[in-house]
Amino acid sequence: VATPANASKFNYVSLTDEGLTPLQIAQATYRDELFAEGILLTLGRAGLVGRSATFEKVALGVVHAAENAGRDYNATGVHFPPVIPRSLIEHTDYLRSFPDLLGSIHSFTGTERDQASAIRTLEEGGDWSAGNGWNSSDSVLLPASCYPLYIWSEGAVVPSGGNVFTLTGLCYRHEPSPDPARLRCFRQHEHVYLGSPDGAAAFAASWGDRALATLLSLGLPAERVVANDPFFGRMGKLMAAQQVEQALKHEIVIPITSDENPTACASVNRHLDHFSLPFSISCDGGNEAHTACVGFGIERITLALFKHHGFDVGAWPSKVRDILGLQ
Amino acid sequence: VATPANASKFNYVSLTDEGLTPLQIAQATYRDELFAEGILLTLGRAGLVGRSATFEKVALGVVHAAENAGRDYNATGVHFPPVIPRSLIEHTDYLRSFPDLLGSIHSFTGTERDQASAIRTLEEGGDWSAGNGWNSSDSVLLPASCYPLYIWSEGAVVPSGGNVFTLTGLCYRHEPSPDPARLRCFRQHEHVYLGSPDGAAAFAASWGDRALATLLSLGLPAERVVANDPFFGRMGKLMAAQQVEQALKHEIVIPITSDENPTACASVNRHLDHFSLPFSISCDGGNEAHTACVGFGIERITLALFKHHGFDVGAWPSKVRDILGLQ
């Protein structure tokens, strides 16, 4: 494993891990092992880490494997930035479902007087970006890879047979954690279907098997489970129960730091008309459109690979290296 | 050029371009040409765009070429997320220099009552992320690729001969513009030197020539100029003048949408002790350390390539394709 040449000379900022549960201690232990190996690079804040060249090589291999798993769809590859218009929030029920996970971008639109006031607030140890000329901007951080696709597709008429897109988004979720598999910034590779309701259901059913097979082929102890999104608050509990009852979400889970609490490394999601309705996406002939997606968590799968095959990537099973496209 | 299969069916959101200057009209015209070709994908907001697979292939080629240009330094490759600790702002004079460019990340830490209030504010067309349980988080968006390197290196003792790192950061600057070469989110590939003051000066001098040669080798009409950063306000004008007087910043500029106003596509920056001092980075034996970097603007160079060689990447000069690593 290639570690930064002078990693040992660096004075890593310690993260505060007081009051952790046994599960969190196991997570922090793996995180610290990754820091010590130079595979992850600490920035001194929970959930914000850098990555070594070795980590990145494996991560790009995981993107390659995820892309290949749906090669026969002849999907259109698209790329979107990690910052998207606030209209995502305005046109969906995101604020009802996951307000606590969102990153809202604020910018300085003030005068030199406001600037001086912000600097004074900073010097006094205060919150310089509250007031002082700082305001909500027209954008938020990307919460899930496929969201910009619906913004871009606003008003589109898609063939009933469906269009499939692939993309790798850099997502943000505000959930600082000692778990290296719960980063605030992470990549999600997705295959996304826009088309008829039946087509969307068939796409999801097919990917339930396929996503499991893909992760099993990487030598990972993967299992498929019915799952729910982490909806906020008491109302959220009802929404989660409904999602499970309708089996709209499946996850492929892999133990990373705990056998009892395996980590969701991929998910298959039926959105029904959750995105097609607010963004006016319809099928040929004015028929209703549905969307569905399969997402692979690139950093989580990479961490699972290091956990189950060890830190020496050169010594991984050759079949696994082949699937990752590593020489 | 591979365009999204059904691009023509999509109802692109029009951007409001009222009251533009002649330069801005030239910029918006090239932007709309890129939208029409399906090379950029509109998200309906200035400076926030998606990219086609073709754009991305060229962009990764530019990263490859930038990386190769410094191959002989045997640099350590590192990778950092687009979100970094707020300590960057607290420990430097960023708030004095560029408050208007920064993206500050705010998160919801409120109760269900706050959530209800935020939803009500949204429904009334108000600013739901002001108050309502929304607060400054401990992080900001990455303003320049090399910044996290200094946070990670806090307290490091580097060899006087210097350490060189390479990284590609996804930067954010809050400057919505009709210019496709002024995106809010963009990639910057950097080679960064941490070591002795003499070493940092030599590194910068060497890269002035090398960065120019790299862009000329891509068949682009590049020129080197002494430049300054866009410091904020009246005090900023003095800082900019000082920077030019000391020739601390050089840019490699290329005409993209205007011959009179060419676009900065790479820059070489001597930071002196601007980062080593606040982050306590020193040289062996307790000697002073300086830092310097060369940054290549990946999206800008990609756009310059499309402008000067046309939209058919297959028809580009074979020497250019070779340097980009395209088959």
XYZ file of C-alpha atoms in Angstrom:
654
model
C 0.000 0.000 0.000
C 1.427 3.352 -1.057
C 1.135 5.714 1.902
C 1.931 9.423 1.759
C 5.712 9.590 1.937
C 5.835 11.539 5.160
C 2.594 10.464 6.781
C 4.340 9.470 9.990
C 5.739 12.967 10.365
C 2.330 14.531 10.345
C 0.694 15.506 13.569
C -2.745 14.033 13.075
C -5.414 15.992 14.867
C -7.159 13.683 17.338
C -10.864 13.271 17.027
C -12.904 13.351 20.182
C -14.451 9.955 20.735
C -15.818 10.377 24.243
C -19.045 8.655 25.217
C -19.101 6.258 22.278
C -21.177 3.067 22.230
C -19.453 -0.316 21.672
C -20.537 -0.218 17.995
C -19.089 3.295 17.612
C -15.845 2.194 19.286
C -15.525 -0.593 16.696
C -16.136 1.978 13.954
C -13.592 4.446 15.386
C -11.055 1.613 15.715
C -11.293 0.743 12.022
C -11.131 4.458 11.164
C -7.950 4.904 13.211
C -6.450 1.805 11.576
C -7.135 3.416 8.165
C -5.515 6.672 9.357
C -2.479 4.748 10.648
C -2.145 2.898 7.324
C -2.311 6.222 5.483
C -5.338 5.013 3.506
C -7.588 7.714 4.967
C -6.213 11.170 5.888
C -7.706 12.979 8.851
C -8.934 16.558 8.618
C -9.685 16.603 12.344
C -13.482 16.574 11.997
C -15.863 13.608 12.148
C -16.840 12.418 8.690
C -14.440 14.663 6.739
C -11.432 12.704 5.486
C -8.911 12.667 2.665
C -7.924 9.544 0.756
C -4.635 8.048 -0.397
C -3.822 7.243 -4.024
C -4.339 3.555 -3.178
C -7.825 4.164 -1.776
C -8.657 6.179 -4.874
C -7.414 3.476 -7.249
C -9.707 0.935 -5.587
C -12.617 3.422 -5.485
C -12.324 4.049 -9.241
C -12.251 0.260 -9.659
C -15.544 0.045 -7.772
C -17.044 2.711 -10.082
C -15.812 0.621 -13.026
C -17.406 -2.542 -11.601
C -20.708 -0.745 -10.880
C -20.746 0.695 -14.402
C -20.000 -2.700 -15.951
C -22.773 -4.397 -13.979
C -25.331 -2.528 -16.120
C -23.364 -2.345 -19.375
C -26.153 -4.117 -21.330
C -28.578 -1.243 -20.682
C -26.530 0.983 -23.049
C -27.166 3.791 -20.605
C -26.295 7.419 -21.297
C -23.474 8.630 -19.064
C -24.015 12.048 -17.496
C -22.163 14.014 -14.802
C -23.495 16.601 -12.380
C -21.836 18.891 -9.803
C -22.077 18.404 -6.005
C -24.088 21.638 -5.753
C -27.610 21.807 -7.190
C -30.440 24.340 -7.398
C -32.579 24.821 -4.310
C -35.591 24.009 -6.523
C -34.968 20.379 -5.591
C -36.160 21.270 -2.087
C -38.906 23.564 -3.291
C -40.451 20.968 -5.642
C -40.183 17.811 -3.527
C -40.935 16.863 0.063
C -37.241 16.736 1.013
C -37.768 19.196 3.858
C -40.491 16.931 5.276
C -38.348 13.802 4.949
C -34.671 14.567 5.610
C -34.133 18.193 6.775
C -31.391 17.057 9.166
C -29.254 15.549 6.379
C -29.232 18.558 4.059
C -26.369 20.996 3.512
C -27.686 24.463 2.686
C -25.181 26.810 1.004
C -25.012 30.352 2.286
C -23.013 33.138 0.707
C -21.808 36.627 1.577
C -23.678 39.346 -0.297
C -22.891 42.176 2.114
C -20.891 45.380 2.121
C -17.410 46.154 3.442
C -19.108 47.180 6.683
C -20.723 43.710 6.899
C -17.335 42.167 6.155
C -15.758 44.103 9.033
C -18.578 42.957 11.295
C -18.081 39.307 10.254
C -14.327 39.553 10.959
C -15.043 41.113 14.371
C -17.500 38.291 15.146
C -14.858 35.723 14.139
C -12.230 37.396 16.336
C -14.638 37.323 19.263
C -15.185 33.582 18.688
C -18.729 34.074 17.435
C -20.733 32.727 14.505
C -19.469 34.983 11.672
C -21.706 33.432 8.993
C -24.949 34.181 10.878
C -26.068 37.646 9.783
C -23.096 39.918 8.901
C -24.140 39.934 5.224
C -24.469 36.135 4.977
C -27.649 34.799 3.338
C -29.154 31.608 1.941
C -27.993 31.139 -1.653
C -30.056 29.578 -4.462
C -28.337 26.224 -4.063
C -27.856 23.246 -1.743
C -25.403 20.362 -1.592
C -26.293 17.251 -3.604
C -28.111 14.803 -1.274
C -28.318 11.849 -3.736
C -26.725 11.282 -7.136
C -29.843 11.073 -9.264
C -31.592 14.277 -8.083
C -30.025 16.640 -10.672
C -31.157 14.252 -13.403
C -34.790 15.086 -12.548
C -34.071 18.825 -12.466
C -32.354 18.545 -15.878
C -35.229 16.403 -17.171
C -37.969 18.795 -16.061
C -40.817 18.620 -18.564
C -39.244 15.738 -20.524
C -41.310 13.184 -22.425
C -39.537 9.836 -22.238
C -40.221 6.698 -24.301
C -42.449 4.158 -22.513
C -39.639 1.644 -23.003
C -37.601 3.867 -20.745
C -34.315 5.760 -20.760
C -31.454 4.622 -18.562
C -28.730 6.961 -17.334
C -25.586 6.294 -15.309
C -23.845 8.846 -13.137
C -21.476 9.129 -10.205
C -22.454 11.919 -7.836
C -20.531 13.426 -4.959
C -23.189 13.532 -2.242
C -23.299 15.355 1.086
C -25.237 14.289 4.167
C -24.874 16.111 7.438
C -24.311 13.186 9.771
C -20.897 13.565 11.469
C -19.948 10.107 12.768
C -16.909 8.159 13.977
C -17.828 5.517 11.358
C -15.455 5.710 8.350
C -18.332 4.195 6.338
C -20.516 7.193 7.177
C -18.665 10.088 5.555
C -20.301 13.463 5.072
C -19.033 13.537 1.461
C -19.238 10.313 -0.506
C -19.681 9.057 -4.054
C -22.762 7.197 -5.199
C -22.728 5.469 -8.588
C -26.238 5.093 -9.954
C -28.093 3.534 -12.848
C -31.387 5.421 -13.169
C -34.529 4.482 -15.090
C -37.114 6.966 -16.389
C -40.052 5.352 -18.179
C -43.281 3.445 -17.680
C -44.443 2.293 -14.211
C -44.068 -1.356 -15.267
C -40.631 -0.703 -16.704
C -39.498 0.993 -13.495
C -40.735 -1.939 -11.391
C -38.993 -4.448 -13.673
C -35.754 -2.394 -13.566
C -35.785 -2.427 -9.759
C -36.575 -6.150 -9.566
C -33.735 -6.975 -11.941
C -31.240 -4.840 -10.028
C -32.150 -6.441 -6.710
C -30.503 -9.642 -7.957
C -27.845 -7.950 -10.013
C -26.534 -5.600 -7.305
C -26.280 -8.534 -4.880
C -24.442 -10.618 -7.499
C -22.042 -7.741 -8.222
C -20.992 -7.386 -4.587
C -20.789 -11.173 -4.062
C -18.499 -11.359 -7.118
C -16.102 -9.021 -5.281
C -15.708 -11.658 -2.563
C -17.797 -9.673 -0.081
C -20.290 -11.353 2.324
C -23.256 -9.416 0.938
C -26.936 -9.947 1.748
C -30.126 -8.372 0.452
C -32.670 -6.874 2.870
C -35.845 -4.802 2.649
C -34.981 -1.348 3.998
C -36.216 2.158 4.653
C -34.775 5.646 4.339
C -33.900 7.548 7.571
C -36.982 9.806 7.586
C -36.934 12.588 10.211
C -39.140 12.791 13.307
C -42.317 11.001 14.407
C -44.029 11.425 11.027
C -40.869 9.921 9.554
C -41.471 6.683 11.445
C -44.792 6.291 9.647
C -43.195 7.055 6.271
C -40.456 4.477 6.958
C -43.009 1.810 7.960
C -45.005 2.464 4.785
C -41.854 2.213 2.634
C -41.002 -1.168 4.184
C -44.592 -2.416 3.820
C -44.542 -1.604 0.098
C -40.975 -3.015 -0.200
C -39.961 0.057 -2.221
C -36.340 -0.053 -1.031
C -33.875 -2.938 -0.893
C -30.350 -2.667 0.409
C -27.325 -4.877 -0.133
C -25.610 -4.932 3.253
C -22.071 -6.045 4.145
C -20.494 -6.305 7.626
C -17.639 -3.776 7.870
C -17.216 -2.946 11.547
C -19.993 -5.145 12.966
C -21.637 -8.453 12.065
C -24.884 -7.471 13.843
C -25.034 -4.050 12.164
C -23.876 -4.553 8.575
C -23.443 -1.484 6.366
C -25.723 -0.660 3.432
C -23.359 -0.693 0.422
C -25.918 -0.546 -2.379
C -29.629 0.145 -2.601
C -32.388 -0.352 -5.131
C -35.143 2.237 -4.981
C -38.578 2.459 -6.561
C -39.588 6.142 -6.501
C -43.027 5.605 -8.100
C -44.025 9.172 -9.206
C -42.075 10.885 -6.422
C -39.814 12.682 -8.948
C -41.726 12.369 -12.231
C -44.758 14.210 -10.806
C -43.088 17.367 -9.355
C -40.708 17.625 -12.334
C -43.481 16.973 -14.931
C -41.745 14.005 -16.535
C -44.167 11.898 -18.584
C -44.133 9.002 -21.056
C -44.896 9.080 -24.780
C -48.565 9.748 -25.406
C -49.030 11.635 -22.147
C -48.830 8.487 -20.022
C -47.611 8.455 -16.445
C -43.870 8.005 -15.895
C -42.143 6.398 -12.929
C -38.474 6.423 -11.953
C -36.239 3.920 -10.174
C -32.550 3.708 -9.384
C -29.798 1.452 -8.092
C -27.027 3.172 -6.153
C -23.609 1.790 -5.236
C -21.842 3.461 -2.289
C -18.314 3.785 -3.654
C -16.499 4.616 -0.400
C -18.440 1.990 1.582
C -17.690 -0.793 -0.910
C -14.038 0.306 -0.988
C -13.869 0.139 2.820
C -15.560 -3.297 2.765
C -12.913 -4.494 0.278
C -10.060 -3.293 2.538
C -11.766 -4.924 5.521
C -12.336 -8.331 3.914
C -9.272 -8.594 1.635
C -6.711 -6.647 3.692
C -4.652 -3.502 3.107
C -2.329 -5.057 0.494
C -4.317 -4.530 -2.714
C -1.694 -6.436 -4.722
C -2.511 -9.567 -2.706
C -6.264 -9.483 -3.347
C -7.793 -12.440 -5.248
C -7.048 -12.021 -8.953
C -10.743 -12.445 -9.826
C -11.585 -9.474 -7.572
C -8.779 -7.390 -9.092
C -10.051 -8.261 -12.577
C -13.604 -7.121 -11.799
C -12.196 -3.858 -10.409
C -10.124 -3.407 -13.567
C -6.875 -3.313 -11.562
C -3.775 -4.604 -13.354
C -19.633 13.770 -30.037
C -21.842 11.502 -27.926
C -24.788 13.579 -26.754
C -27.412 12.301 -24.330
C -29.631 10.075 -26.441
C -32.768 12.088 -25.886
C -31.313 15.533 -25.286
C -33.518 17.090 -27.926
C -36.618 15.953 -26.064
C -35.634 17.760 -22.911
C -37.134 21.085 -22.121
C -34.051 23.063 -21.194
C -34.772 25.715 -18.618
C -33.900 29.128 -20.080
C -31.439 31.240 -18.185
C -32.184 34.888 -17.816
C -29.558 36.854 -19.686
C -31.074 40.322 -19.518
C -28.796 43.350 -19.298
C -25.630 41.525 -20.331
C -22.507 43.301 -21.604
C -21.102 42.418 -25.068
C -18.464 40.212 -23.363
C -21.166 38.422 -21.364
C -23.245 37.930 -24.516
C -20.238 36.236 -26.168
C -19.902 34.023 -23.078
C -23.622 33.150 -23.013
C -23.501 32.372 -26.745
C -20.722 29.800 -26.292
C -22.571 28.393 -23.268
C -25.783 27.962 -25.292
C -23.793 26.322 -28.103
C -22.438 23.818 -25.542
C -25.991 23.190 -24.257
C -27.252 22.690 -27.842
C -24.407 20.220 -28.571
C -25.291 18.324 -25.393
C -21.749 18.840 -24.056
C -22.982 20.867 -21.074
C -26.358 20.140 -19.445
C -28.331 23.026 -17.989
C -29.682 22.964 -14.451
C -31.416 26.299 -15.003
C -29.114 28.332 -12.754
C -26.079 30.421 -13.741
C -22.839 28.550 -13.162
C -24.423 25.189 -12.271
C -24.173 22.729 -15.168
C -23.939 19.022 -15.866
C -21.506 17.491 -18.326
C -21.751 14.863 -21.049
C -19.649 11.691 -21.165
C -17.598 13.320 -23.951
C -16.841 16.417 -21.874
C -15.843 14.173 -19.005
C -13.532 12.039 -21.148
C -11.666 15.168 -22.261
C -11.624 16.585 -18.711
C -10.036 13.384 -17.375
C -7.526 13.680 -20.228
C -6.653 17.179 -19.031
C -6.129 15.829 -15.485
C -3.864 13.167 -17.010
C -1.861 15.789 -18.936
C -1.552 18.048 -15.860
C -0.397 15.089 -13.763
C 2.146 14.024 -16.385
C 3.585 17.538 -16.662
C 5.067 17.101 -13.164
C 5.727 13.341 -13.254
C 9.468 13.845 -12.529
C 8.699 15.320 -9.084
C 7.569 11.857 -7.893
C 4.816 13.636 -6.004
C 2.532 11.932 -3.495
C -1.038 11.734 -4.789
C -3.709 12.678 -2.250
C -7.457 13.293 -2.515
C -9.681 15.521 -0.398
C -13.446 16.109 -0.278
C -15.187 19.287 -1.538
C -16.179 20.130 2.049
C -13.522 21.134 4.580
C -13.386 22.235 8.218
C -14.268 25.838 8.965
C -10.855 26.103 10.664
C -9.500 27.091 7.251
C -11.392 30.370 7.654
C -10.584 30.698 11.332
C -6.801 30.278 10.832
C -6.245 32.314 7.656
C -7.306 35.712 6.364
C -9.797 34.227 3.916
C -12.633 36.318 5.346
C -10.558 39.456 4.753
C -9.661 38.448 1.189
C -12.533 36.604 -0.489
C -15.693 36.553 1.688
C -17.881 36.936 -1.406
C -16.565 33.746 -3.033
C -17.074 31.406 -0.073
C -19.816 28.806 0.314
C -20.729 28.352 3.981
C -22.571 25.126 4.826
C -25.558 25.399 7.135
C -27.455 22.463 8.589
C -30.733 21.805 10.367
C -30.288 21.021 14.045
C -33.811 21.915 15.133
C -36.877 20.134 16.488
C -40.013 18.904 14.739
C -41.547 22.266 15.631
C -38.674 24.030 13.788
C -39.178 21.670 10.859
C -42.877 22.594 10.685
C -41.913 26.263 10.784
C -39.385 25.789 7.948
C -41.999 24.009 5.818
C -44.507 26.816 6.505
C -41.889 29.408 5.503
C -41.194 27.480 2.270
C -44.921 27.270 1.476
C -45.224 31.035 1.995
C -42.318 31.564 -0.440
C -39.938 32.667 2.303
C -36.344 31.843 3.202
C -36.785 28.512 4.998
C -33.091 28.051 5.812
C -32.821 31.349 7.727
C -33.704 30.566 11.340
C -36.209 27.687 11.655
C -33.542 25.473 13.259
C -30.902 26.153 10.571
C -27.398 27.036 11.796
C -23.830 27.426 10.567
C -22.140 24.004 10.517
C -18.457 23.354 11.254
C -17.588 23.220 7.560
C -17.367 25.258 4.349
C -17.054 24.383 0.678
C -13.531 23.912 -0.682
C -12.367 27.245 -2.184
C -9.051 25.986 -3.675
C -7.661 22.481 -4.108
C -4.585 22.771 -1.910
C -6.244 24.180 1.243
C -7.063 20.807 2.886
C -3.428 19.804 2.414
C -2.422 22.519 4.910
C -5.127 21.490 7.384
C -3.976 17.847 7.108
C -0.332 18.976 7.428
C -0.920 21.072 10.556
C 2.190 20.912 12.725
C 4.200 18.941 10.136
C 7.975 19.172 9.859
C 8.906 18.821 6.184
C 12.377 18.183 4.714
C 14.121 21.372 3.535
C 14.390 19.727 0.112
C 10.605 19.862 0.057
C 7.648 17.523 -0.353
C 5.520 17.685 -3.469
C 1.888 16.563 -3.539
C -0.590 16.341 -6.405
C -4.333 16.521 -6.013
C -7.498 17.309 -7.937
C -9.996 19.246 -5.862
C -13.620 20.047 -6.569
C -13.771 23.729 -5.707
C -16.720 26.063 -5.138
C -16.763 29.806 -5.702
C -19.934 31.800 -5.373
C -19.794 33.794 -8.603
C -22.874 32.971 -10.726
C -22.045 34.002 -14.289
C -23.235 33.438 -17.868
C -19.629 32.436 -18.682
C -19.336 28.623 -19.068
C -15.681 29.079 -18.048
C -16.789 30.521 -14.696
C -18.626 27.646 -13.071
C -19.507 27.663 -9.389
C -18.176 24.088 -9.086
C -14.993 23.248 -10.929
C -11.959 20.985 -10.681
C -8.481 22.297 -10.060
C -5.508 19.947 -10.494
C -2.562 21.103 -8.421
C 1.067 20.258 -7.777
C 1.920 21.672 -4.345
C 5.335 22.252 -2.767
C 5.974 22.383 0.998
C 9.601 23.062 1.924
C 12.254 25.763 2.146
C 11.611 29.337 0.973
C 14.243 28.944 -1.786
C 12.747 25.629 -2.843
C 9.262 27.132 -3.057
C 10.521 30.032 -5.187
C 12.387 27.643 -7.517
C 9.304 25.403 -7.794
C 7.152 28.372 -8.829
C 9.734 29.654 -11.330
C 10.047 26.232 -12.944
C 6.264 25.817 -13.228
C 5.828 29.227 -14.865
C 7.589 27.822 -17.932
C 6.268 24.305 -17.585
C 2.579 25.210 -17.242
C 2.830 27.447 -20.326
C 4.571 24.672 -22.279
C 1.921 22.145 -21.218
C -0.957 24.258 -22.534
C 0.921 25.201 -25.726
C 1.521 21.477 -26.349
C -2.260 21.032 -26.408
C -2.431 23.361 -29.416
C -3.897 26.214 -27.365
C -2.870 29.890 -27.891
C -1.618 30.277 -24.311
C 0.275 33.224 -22.834
C 1.813 33.880 -19.440
C 0.930 37.038 -17.492
C 1.564 38.419 -14.006
C -1.782 38.331 -12.205
C -3.606 38.981 -8.952
C -6.340 37.261 -6.993
C -9.812 38.896 -6.906
C -9.490 40.379 -3.400
C -12.708 41.896 -1.975
C -13.391 45.602 -1.426
C -11.157 48.675 -1.276
C -8.547 47.039 0.950
C -8.538 44.240 -1.614
C -7.322 46.626 -4.303
C -4.211 47.321 -2.213
C -3.627 43.608 -1.617
C -3.956 42.926 -5.354
C -1.500 45.710 -6.230
C 1.008 44.338 -3.731
C 0.637 40.823 -5.136
C 1.337 42.090 -8.660
C 4.291 44.205 -7.479
C 5.890 41.153 -5.858
C 4.953 38.998 -8.909
C 3.655 36.301 -6.562
C 1.046 35.033 -9.034
C 1.368 34.165 -12.724
C -1.488 32.981 -14.893
C -1.514 31.126 -18.196
C -4.361 32.701 -20.124
C -6.150 31.449 -23.244
C -8.844 33.219 -25.302
C -12.102 31.248 -25.025
C -14.938 33.682 -25.625
C -12.888 36.863 -26.134
C -9.444 37.739 -27.513
C -9.267 40.905 -25.374
C -10.297 39.090 -22.194
C -8.582 35.705 -22.266
C -9.430 33.201 -19.537
C -6.981 32.170 -16.796
C -6.570 28.408 -17.360
C -3.643 27.759 -15.023
C -1.883 29.719 -12.308
C 1.390 29.513 -10.427
C 1.251 30.850 -6.884
C 3.915 31.657 -4.316
C 2.212 31.704 -0.916
C 5.349 32.626 1.085
C 4.365 31.765 4.718
C 0.655 32.427 4.158
C -0.242 28.797 4.949
C 2.876 27.460 6.689
C 2.619 30.078 9.456
C -1.038 29.630 10.551
C -0.814 25.842 10.212
C 2.586 25.616 11.986
C 4.353 23.846 9.138
C 8.143 24.106 9.443
C 11.289 22.696 7.857
C 13.776 20.239 9.368
C 15.760 21.875 12.140
C 13.019 24.339 12.988
C 13.604 26.414 9.860
C 10.906 28.460 8.169
C 8.807 26.687 5.532
C 7.117 28.216 2.502
C 4.531 26.751 0.148
C 3.797 27.205 -3.547
C 1.444 25.611 -6.046
C 0.546 25.342 -9.707
C -3.129 24.852 -10.487
C -4.705 23.731 -13.765
C -8.372 24.658 -14.271
C -9.748 21.397 -15.664
C -13.112 22.669 -16.938
C -11.571 25.846 -18.405
C -8.876 23.947 -20.311
C -11.510 21.470 -21.528
C -13.675 24.352 -22.779
C -10.633 25.937 -24.465
C -9.940 22.616 -26.238
C -13.530 22.418 -27.534
C -13.309 26.064 -28.654
C -10.011 25.749 -30.507
C -10.250 22.172 -31.852
C -14.013 21.874 -32.377
C -16.733 19.631 -30.938
C -15.590 16.455 -32.760
C -12.986 15.075 -30.355
C -12.151 12.263 -32.799
C -10.927 14.868 -35.293
C -8.541 16.628 -32.900
C -4.809 16.609 -33.805
C -3.365 13.212 -32.902
C -0.569 14.855 -30.887
C -3.183 16.593 -28.716
C -5.139 13.349 -28.282
C -1.922 11.576 -27.301
C -1.089 14.120 -24.595
C -4.647 13.783 -23.251
C -4.251 9.987 -23.230
C -7.283 9.552 -25.536
C -7.265 6.471 -27.797
